[in-house]
Amino acid sequence: MSNARTARYSRRGLLAAGGALGLGALVTACGSEDSKDGGSDSKGAAKSGPWSFKDDRGKAVSLDQVPAKIVAFTGVAAALYDYGIEVKGVFGPTKTKDGKADVQAGDMDVSKLTVFGNSFDQFNVEQYAAFQPEVLITTTFDAAGTLWYVPEASKDKIAKLAPSVAVSVFDRQMPKPLQRMAELAQSLGADLKDTKVVEAKKRFEAASERLRKAAKSRPEIKVLAGSASDAIFYASGSNFSIDLEYFKALGVNFVEPPKKAMEANGGWFENLSWENVDKYPADIIMMDDRASTIQPADITEATWKKLPAVKAGQVISRSPEPILSYDKCTPLVENLAKAIESAKKVA
């Protein structure tokens, strides 16, 4: 889950506003059709026929043909793109203020995308209806299966226009949602035996082993996951977030705010004023890389600049909403492994 700018937001609002975000499926598919205007393309073998997929809410979606007009949350579309499935309709952070690709857009050419909403609670239902979507795909960050970035106010209207599929990124380790996204991509026509896909998975596994060894050899190195806003520094706990749970399982020594301190934020993180940003000593700080947050180079608070990890140059980026492909998750694992291997003990 991500952090909030203020406590008045709903829990979904907290996730979207920015911060430390830190979820036997039945898959029956025949691949992807040739691309249709405004739809999706598959770089794999084009196939047709009935399609069904049972998502992480336990809901099965069945269509007469493999969907061509797919609309997906931007990060999901970016993951599918890495498997050769090109989604043309997206919602969620896609373009920055200067029109460039948002970090969550991955390798997609954002100039060619139809964007139904670029920020939280933005979703042009009329434009979505005109697009004639066949399926909507996103993630879910809670046990209830709430569709990520689908506005509460218009969710019923959106639901009537096309069935939905959700991949859970709640309270599970990274390999599970990676596997589920790969299965979903395969159902849409991706070839999981393609050399690029196979090699990407091998690199992810090698990076994970490297991190495990680094954490074992440097158990004294403390890592803090954080996120920045104008008034608040968000110190994240490692529960619920797919990346932090996985890194912890590999042995990373995370700084953990007490559960009581995180209660107001659903157990995800603790709000700290900038005056108290030194509350938890850390040797490495992982900072939220999303556009909705303040990046380390732009933090002007004197208390931040005095932190030992900051002074030592031991601040790395973190993707609380990682693009769920092995290609995109591997660098996240490698960066933390490298940071731990080379870190000075400063806390």
Short mmCIF file of C-alpha atoms in Angstrom, two decimals:
data_model
loop_
_atom_site.label_atom_id
_atom_site.label_comp_id
_atom_site.label_asym_id
_atom_site.label_seq_id
_atom_site.Cartn_x
_atom_site.Cartn_y
_atom_site.Cartn_z
CA MET A 1 0.00 0.00 0.00
CA SER A 2 1.13 3.52 -0.47
CA ASN A 3 1.22 6.45 1.85
CA ALA A 4 -1.12 9.39 2.08
CA ARG A 5 -0.66 13.12 1.99
CA THR A 6 -3.15 13.65 4.81
CA ALA A 7 -5.09 11.42 7.18
CA ARG A 8 -8.42 12.56 5.80
CA TYR A 9 -8.15 10.39 2.69
CA SER A 10 -9.82 6.98 2.46
CA ARG A 11 -7.49 3.99 2.53
CA ARG A 12 -7.66 3.77 -1.29
CA GLY A 13 -6.91 7.47 -1.39
CA LEU A 14 -3.94 6.95 0.87
CA LEU A 15 -2.59 4.36 -1.52
CA ALA A 16 -2.92 6.56 -4.54
CA ALA A 17 -1.79 9.86 -3.03
CA GLY A 18 1.78 8.60 -2.79
CA GLY A 19 4.03 6.87 -0.31
CA ALA A 20 5.47 3.50 0.62
CA LEU A 21 3.34 0.85 -1.01
CA GLY A 22 4.60 -1.51 -0.50
CA LEU A 23 -0.47 -9.44 -3.85
CA GLY A 24 -3.76 -22.71 -8.26
CA ALA A 25 -5.23 -20.19 -10.66
CA LEU A 26 -7.40 -21.49 -13.45
CA VAL A 27 -6.18 -20.17 -16.77
CA THR A 28 -7.78 -21.30 -20.00
CA ALA A 29 -6.77 -19.43 -23.08
CA CYS A 30 -6.03 -19.62 -26.76
CA GLY A 31 -3.95 -16.49 -27.36
CA SER A 32 -4.59 -13.13 -28.92
CA GLU A 33 -6.35 -12.04 -32.04
CA ASP A 34 -4.75 -9.82 -34.60
CA SER A 35 -4.84 -6.25 -33.44
CA LYS A 36 -7.99 -4.21 -33.91
CA ASP A 37 -8.06 -0.43 -34.01
CA GLY A 38 -7.81 0.85 -30.46
CA GLY A 39 -7.39 -2.66 -29.13
CA SER A 40 -4.39 -4.72 -28.13
CA ASP A 41 -1.71 -6.44 -30.17
CA SER A 42 0.22 -9.59 -29.38
CA LYS A 43 3.73 -10.05 -30.66
CA GLY A 44 3.35 -13.79 -30.09
CA ALA A 45 1.45 -16.24 -32.26
CA ALA A 46 -1.93 -14.77 -33.14
CA LYS A 47 -4.73 -17.13 -32.17
CA SER A 48 -8.46 -16.93 -31.77
CA GLY A 49 -11.11 -18.78 -29.86
CA PRO A 50 -12.87 -18.69 -26.50
CA TRP A 51 -11.06 -17.12 -23.55
CA SER A 52 -11.47 -17.42 -19.82
CA PHE A 53 -9.42 -16.40 -16.82
CA LYS A 54 -10.03 -16.85 -13.10
CA ASP A 55 -8.60 -13.84 -11.27
CA ASP A 56 -7.34 -13.37 -7.73
CA ARG A 57 -10.80 -12.46 -6.46
CA GLY A 58 -11.91 -15.91 -7.48
CA LYS A 59 -13.97 -14.46 -10.31
CA ALA A 60 -13.90 -16.12 -13.71
CA VAL A 61 -14.33 -14.07 -16.86
CA SER A 62 -15.31 -15.88 -20.05
CA LEU A 63 -15.51 -14.41 -23.55
CA ASP A 64 -16.28 -15.91 -26.93
CA GLN A 65 -12.91 -14.73 -28.20
CA VAL A 66 -9.58 -13.66 -26.76
CA PRO A 67 -10.12 -9.94 -25.98
CA ALA A 68 -8.63 -7.47 -28.42
CA LYS A 69 -9.95 -4.28 -26.84
CA ILE A 70 -8.29 -4.41 -23.44
CA VAL A 71 -8.25 -1.49 -21.01
CA ALA A 72 -5.79 -1.77 -18.15
CA PHE A 73 -4.28 0.13 -15.27
CA THR A 74 -1.08 1.69 -16.63
CA GLY A 75 1.29 -0.49 -14.61
CA VAL A 76 -0.56 -3.63 -15.68
CA ALA A 77 -0.46 -2.54 -19.32
CA ALA A 78 3.29 -1.97 -18.96
CA ALA A 79 3.74 -5.49 -17.59
CA LEU A 80 1.69 -7.02 -20.40
CA TYR A 81 3.73 -5.00 -22.90
CA ASP A 82 6.86 -6.77 -21.67
CA TYR A 83 5.19 -10.04 -22.63
CA GLY A 84 4.30 -8.77 -26.09
CA ILE A 85 0.70 -7.79 -25.36
CA GLU A 86 0.14 -4.16 -26.38
CA VAL A 87 -2.79 -2.54 -24.58
CA LYS A 88 -4.04 0.65 -26.19
CA GLY A 89 -6.42 1.92 -23.48
CA VAL A 90 -5.13 2.74 -20.00
CA PHE A 91 -6.00 4.51 -16.76
CA GLY A 92 -3.69 5.60 -13.96
CA PRO A 93 -0.38 7.51 -13.93
CA THR A 94 0.68 7.48 -17.59
CA LYS A 95 2.13 10.89 -18.45
CA THR A 96 4.04 13.40 -16.32
CA LYS A 97 3.21 17.11 -16.40
CA ASP A 98 5.65 17.62 -19.26
CA GLY A 99 4.03 14.87 -21.31
CA LYS A 100 6.76 12.30 -20.82
CA ALA A 101 6.15 8.71 -19.77
CA ASP A 102 5.39 8.21 -16.09
CA VAL A 103 7.62 5.71 -14.30
CA GLN A 104 4.65 3.33 -14.14
CA ALA A 105 4.30 3.32 -17.95
CA GLY A 106 7.44 1.25 -18.39
CA ASP A 107 8.55 0.91 -22.01
CA MET A 108 5.21 1.82 -23.57
CA ASP A 109 4.96 4.67 -26.07
CA VAL A 110 2.54 6.86 -24.12
CA SER A 111 1.87 9.05 -27.16
CA LYS A 112 0.01 6.14 -28.72
CA LEU A 113 -2.17 5.34 -25.69
CA THR A 114 -5.78 6.33 -25.07
CA VAL A 115 -5.74 7.57 -21.47
CA PHE A 116 -9.10 7.51 -19.65
CA GLY A 117 -7.67 9.09 -16.51
CA ASN A 118 -4.12 10.07 -15.58
CA SER A 119 -4.52 10.38 -11.82
CA PHE A 120 -6.47 8.94 -8.92
CA ASP A 121 -10.26 9.34 -9.12
CA GLN A 122 -10.04 10.38 -12.78
CA PHE A 123 -11.82 8.09 -15.23
CA ASN A 124 -13.69 9.30 -18.29
CA VAL A 125 -16.62 6.88 -18.39
CA GLU A 126 -18.07 8.31 -21.60
CA GLN A 127 -14.77 7.95 -23.42
CA TYR A 128 -14.40 4.44 -21.99
CA ALA A 129 -17.86 3.46 -23.26
CA ALA A 130 -17.08 4.80 -26.74
CA PHE A 131 -13.90 2.72 -26.77
CA GLN A 132 -16.09 -0.41 -26.45
CA PRO A 133 -13.81 -2.31 -24.07
CA GLU A 134 -14.00 -6.08 -23.88
CA VAL A 135 -12.23 -6.43 -20.53
CA LEU A 136 -10.73 -4.18 -17.82
CA ILE A 137 -7.59 -5.38 -16.05
CA THR A 138 -6.06 -3.92 -12.91
CA THR A 139 -4.60 -4.87 -9.54
CA THR A 140 -6.12 -4.98 -6.07
CA PHE A 141 -4.49 -3.85 -2.84
CA ASP A 142 -6.93 -5.24 -0.29
CA ALA A 143 -8.59 -8.48 0.75
CA ALA A 144 -11.94 -7.24 -0.56
CA GLY A 145 -10.64 -7.15 -4.12
CA THR A 146 -11.20 -3.43 -4.70
CA LEU A 147 -10.22 -2.55 -8.27
CA TRP A 148 -7.18 -0.29 -8.19
CA TYR A 149 -7.69 3.18 -9.66
CA VAL A 150 -11.33 2.51 -10.56
CA PRO A 151 -13.15 5.45 -8.90
CA GLU A 152 -15.63 4.57 -6.19
CA ALA A 153 -18.15 7.08 -7.55
CA SER A 154 -18.27 5.57 -11.05
CA LYS A 155 -17.32 1.94 -10.43
CA ASP A 156 -20.86 0.65 -11.05
CA LYS A 157 -21.14 2.41 -14.41
CA ILE A 158 -17.70 1.13 -15.39
CA ALA A 159 -18.58 -2.42 -14.34
CA LYS A 160 -21.59 -2.50 -16.68
CA LEU A 161 -19.45 -1.76 -19.73
CA ALA A 162 -17.01 -4.69 -19.53
CA PRO A 163 -16.03 -7.51 -17.16
CA SER A 164 -12.99 -6.98 -14.95
CA VAL A 165 -9.92 -8.99 -14.01
CA ALA A 166 -7.79 -8.26 -10.93
CA VAL A 167 -4.32 -9.46 -9.95
CA SER A 168 -3.77 -9.24 -6.20
CA VAL A 169 -0.79 -7.32 -4.87
CA PHE A 170 -1.93 -7.52 -1.27
CA ASP A 171 -0.10 -9.33 1.53
CA ARG A 172 1.92 -11.71 -0.62
CA GLN A 173 5.48 -11.92 -1.84
CA MET A 174 6.54 -10.63 -5.24
CA PRO A 175 6.96 -14.00 -7.02
CA LYS A 176 3.25 -14.80 -6.68
CA PRO A 177 1.84 -11.74 -8.52
CA LEU A 178 4.67 -12.06 -11.04
CA GLN A 179 3.52 -15.59 -11.75
CA ARG A 180 -0.11 -14.53 -12.00
CA MET A 181 0.68 -11.71 -14.42
CA ALA A 182 2.66 -14.13 -16.57
CA GLU A 183 -0.31 -16.52 -16.59
CA LEU A 184 -2.63 -13.69 -17.55
CA ALA A 185 -0.29 -12.62 -20.35
CA GLN A 186 -0.11 -16.20 -21.59
CA SER A 187 -3.88 -16.38 -21.69
CA LEU A 188 -3.87 -13.30 -23.92
CA GLY A 189 -1.39 -14.79 -26.36
CA ALA A 190 2.06 -14.35 -24.83
CA ASP A 191 4.66 -17.08 -25.33
CA LEU A 192 6.21 -17.81 -21.94
CA LYS A 193 8.82 -20.02 -23.64
CA ASP A 194 10.10 -17.09 -25.66
CA THR A 195 13.82 -16.62 -25.08
CA LYS A 196 13.38 -13.06 -23.82
CA VAL A 197 10.79 -14.12 -21.26
CA VAL A 198 12.78 -17.16 -20.11
CA GLU A 199 15.96 -15.14 -19.71
CA ALA A 200 14.15 -12.38 -17.80
CA LYS A 201 12.88 -14.90 -15.28
CA LYS A 202 16.36 -16.39 -14.89
CA ARG A 203 17.77 -12.92 -14.20
CA PHE A 204 15.09 -12.33 -11.57
CA GLU A 205 15.93 -15.60 -9.83
CA ALA A 206 19.65 -14.81 -9.96
CA ALA A 207 19.03 -11.34 -8.54
CA SER A 208 16.94 -12.82 -5.73
CA GLU A 209 19.75 -15.21 -4.84
CA ARG A 210 22.21 -12.33 -4.87
CA LEU A 211 20.00 -10.37 -2.47
CA ARG A 212 19.64 -13.38 -0.19
CA LYS A 213 23.41 -13.75 0.00
CA ALA A 214 23.95 -10.03 0.52
CA ALA A 215 21.42 -9.90 3.35
CA LYS A 216 22.99 -12.95 5.00
CA SER A 217 26.48 -11.52 4.78
CA ARG A 218 25.44 -8.04 6.02
CA PRO A 219 22.78 -8.65 8.71
CA GLU A 220 23.82 -5.47 10.52
CA ILE A 221 22.64 -3.24 7.67
CA LYS A 222 19.27 -1.68 8.49
CA VAL A 223 16.97 -0.66 5.64
CA LEU A 224 14.10 1.85 5.90
CA ALA A 225 11.40 2.21 3.22
CA GLY A 226 10.05 5.75 3.03
CA SER A 227 8.10 8.26 1.00
CA ALA A 228 8.04 12.04 1.00
CA SER A 229 5.36 14.71 0.82
CA ASP A 230 5.51 18.42 1.69
CA ALA A 231 4.53 17.96 5.33
CA ILE A 232 5.08 14.28 6.07
CA PHE A 233 7.65 11.53 5.78
CA TYR A 234 6.01 8.11 5.59
CA ALA A 235 7.93 5.26 7.24
CA SER A 236 6.69 1.98 5.84
CA GLY A 237 6.32 -1.35 7.56
CA SER A 238 7.18 -4.43 5.55
CA ASN A 239 3.79 -6.15 5.91
CA PHE A 240 1.35 -6.22 2.98
CA SER A 241 3.71 -4.82 0.30
CA ILE A 242 4.78 -7.45 -2.22
CA ASP A 243 8.32 -6.14 -2.59
CA LEU A 244 9.09 -5.56 1.09
CA GLU A 245 7.55 -8.86 2.17
CA TYR A 246 9.71 -10.66 -0.38
CA PHE A 247 12.88 -8.81 0.51
CA LYS A 248 12.28 -9.52 4.19
CA ALA A 249 11.80 -13.21 3.40
CA LEU A 250 15.19 -13.12 1.67
CA GLY A 251 16.71 -11.83 4.91
CA VAL A 252 16.79 -8.05 4.54
CA ASN A 253 16.88 -6.31 7.94
CA PHE A 254 14.06 -3.76 7.70
CA VAL A 255 13.35 -0.99 10.16
CA GLU A 256 9.80 -1.71 11.33
CA PRO A 257 7.62 1.02 12.88
CA PRO A 258 5.54 -0.45 15.74
CA LYS A 259 2.12 -1.78 14.71
CA LYS A 260 0.40 0.71 17.01
CA ALA A 261 2.14 3.59 15.24
CA MET A 262 0.76 2.37 11.91
CA GLU A 263 -2.80 1.61 13.04
CA ALA A 264 -4.23 4.87 11.70
CA ASN A 265 -2.94 3.91 8.25
CA GLY A 266 -4.19 0.34 8.14
CA GLY A 267 -0.89 -1.11 9.30
CA TRP A 268 1.02 0.04 6.22
CA PHE A 269 3.09 2.98 7.45
CA GLU A 270 3.66 5.63 10.13
CA ASN A 271 3.33 9.36 9.51
CA LEU A 272 6.36 11.31 10.71
CA SER A 273 6.84 15.05 10.70
CA TRP A 274 10.06 16.20 9.09
CA GLU A 275 11.26 17.23 12.56
CA ASN A 276 11.05 13.56 13.57
CA VAL A 277 12.39 12.01 10.37
CA ASP A 278 15.38 10.69 12.34
CA LYS A 279 13.15 8.56 14.58
CA TYR A 280 14.31 5.31 13.01
CA PRO A 281 18.07 4.97 12.38
CA ALA A 282 18.83 3.32 9.05
CA ASP A 283 21.89 2.55 6.95
CA ILE A 284 19.97 2.50 3.67
CA ILE A 285 16.78 4.38 2.81
CA MET A 286 14.57 3.20 -0.04
CA MET A 287 12.47 6.07 -1.39
CA ASP A 288 9.22 5.92 -3.35
CA ASP A 289 9.88 6.64 -7.03
CA ARG A 290 6.32 7.56 -8.06
CA ALA A 291 5.59 10.95 -9.58
CA SER A 292 3.06 11.72 -6.83
CA THR A 293 5.86 11.88 -4.25
CA ILE A 294 8.80 14.20 -3.66
CA GLN A 295 12.02 12.65 -4.91
CA PRO A 296 15.15 12.62 -2.70
CA ALA A 297 17.01 15.20 -4.80
CA ASP A 298 14.15 17.64 -4.27
CA ILE A 299 13.83 17.26 -0.50
CA THR A 300 14.99 20.50 1.11
CA GLU A 301 14.35 19.68 4.78
CA ALA A 302 17.49 20.14 6.87
CA THR A 303 16.60 17.16 9.08
CA TRP A 304 16.56 14.93 6.00
CA LYS A 305 19.97 16.14 4.83
CA LYS A 306 21.43 15.36 8.25
CA LEU A 307 20.38 11.71 8.21
CA PRO A 308 23.46 9.42 8.21
CA ALA A 309 22.21 7.40 5.24
CA VAL A 310 21.59 10.57 3.23
CA LYS A 311 25.00 12.02 4.08
CA ALA A 312 26.61 8.70 3.10
CA GLY A 313 24.81 8.65 -0.24
CA GLN A 314 22.98 5.46 0.70
CA VAL A 315 19.53 6.37 -0.62
CA ILE A 316 18.07 4.22 -3.39
CA SER A 317 14.78 4.21 -5.25
CA ARG A 318 11.87 1.90 -4.57
CA SER A 319 8.85 1.09 -6.73
CA PRO A 320 5.91 0.54 -4.35
CA GLU A 321 3.77 -0.36 -7.38
CA PRO A 322 6.26 -2.46 -9.35
CA ILE A 323 5.54 -3.30 -12.98
CA LEU A 324 4.79 -7.00 -12.69
CA SER A 325 7.13 -8.46 -15.26
CA TYR A 326 10.39 -10.24 -14.47
CA ASP A 327 12.17 -7.76 -16.72
CA LYS A 328 11.06 -4.78 -14.63
CA CYS A 329 11.27 -6.36 -11.16
CA THR A 330 14.81 -7.69 -11.58
CA PRO A 331 16.49 -4.25 -11.32
CA LEU A 332 14.57 -3.55 -8.11
CA VAL A 333 16.07 -6.65 -6.51
CA GLU A 334 19.53 -6.01 -7.95
CA ASN A 335 19.62 -2.41 -6.73
CA LEU A 336 18.88 -3.40 -3.15
CA ALA A 337 21.41 -6.24 -3.26
CA LYS A 338 24.09 -3.87 -4.54
CA ALA A 339 23.23 -1.27 -1.92
CA ILE A 340 23.52 -3.78 0.92
CA GLU A 341 26.77 -5.24 -0.43
CA SER A 342 28.45 -1.83 -0.56
CA ALA A 343 26.78 -0.05 2.37
CA LYS A 344 28.70 1.52 5.20
CA LYS A 345 27.34 0.98 8.68
CA VAL A 346 26.21 4.52 9.55
CA ALA A 347 23.09 4.12 11.70
#
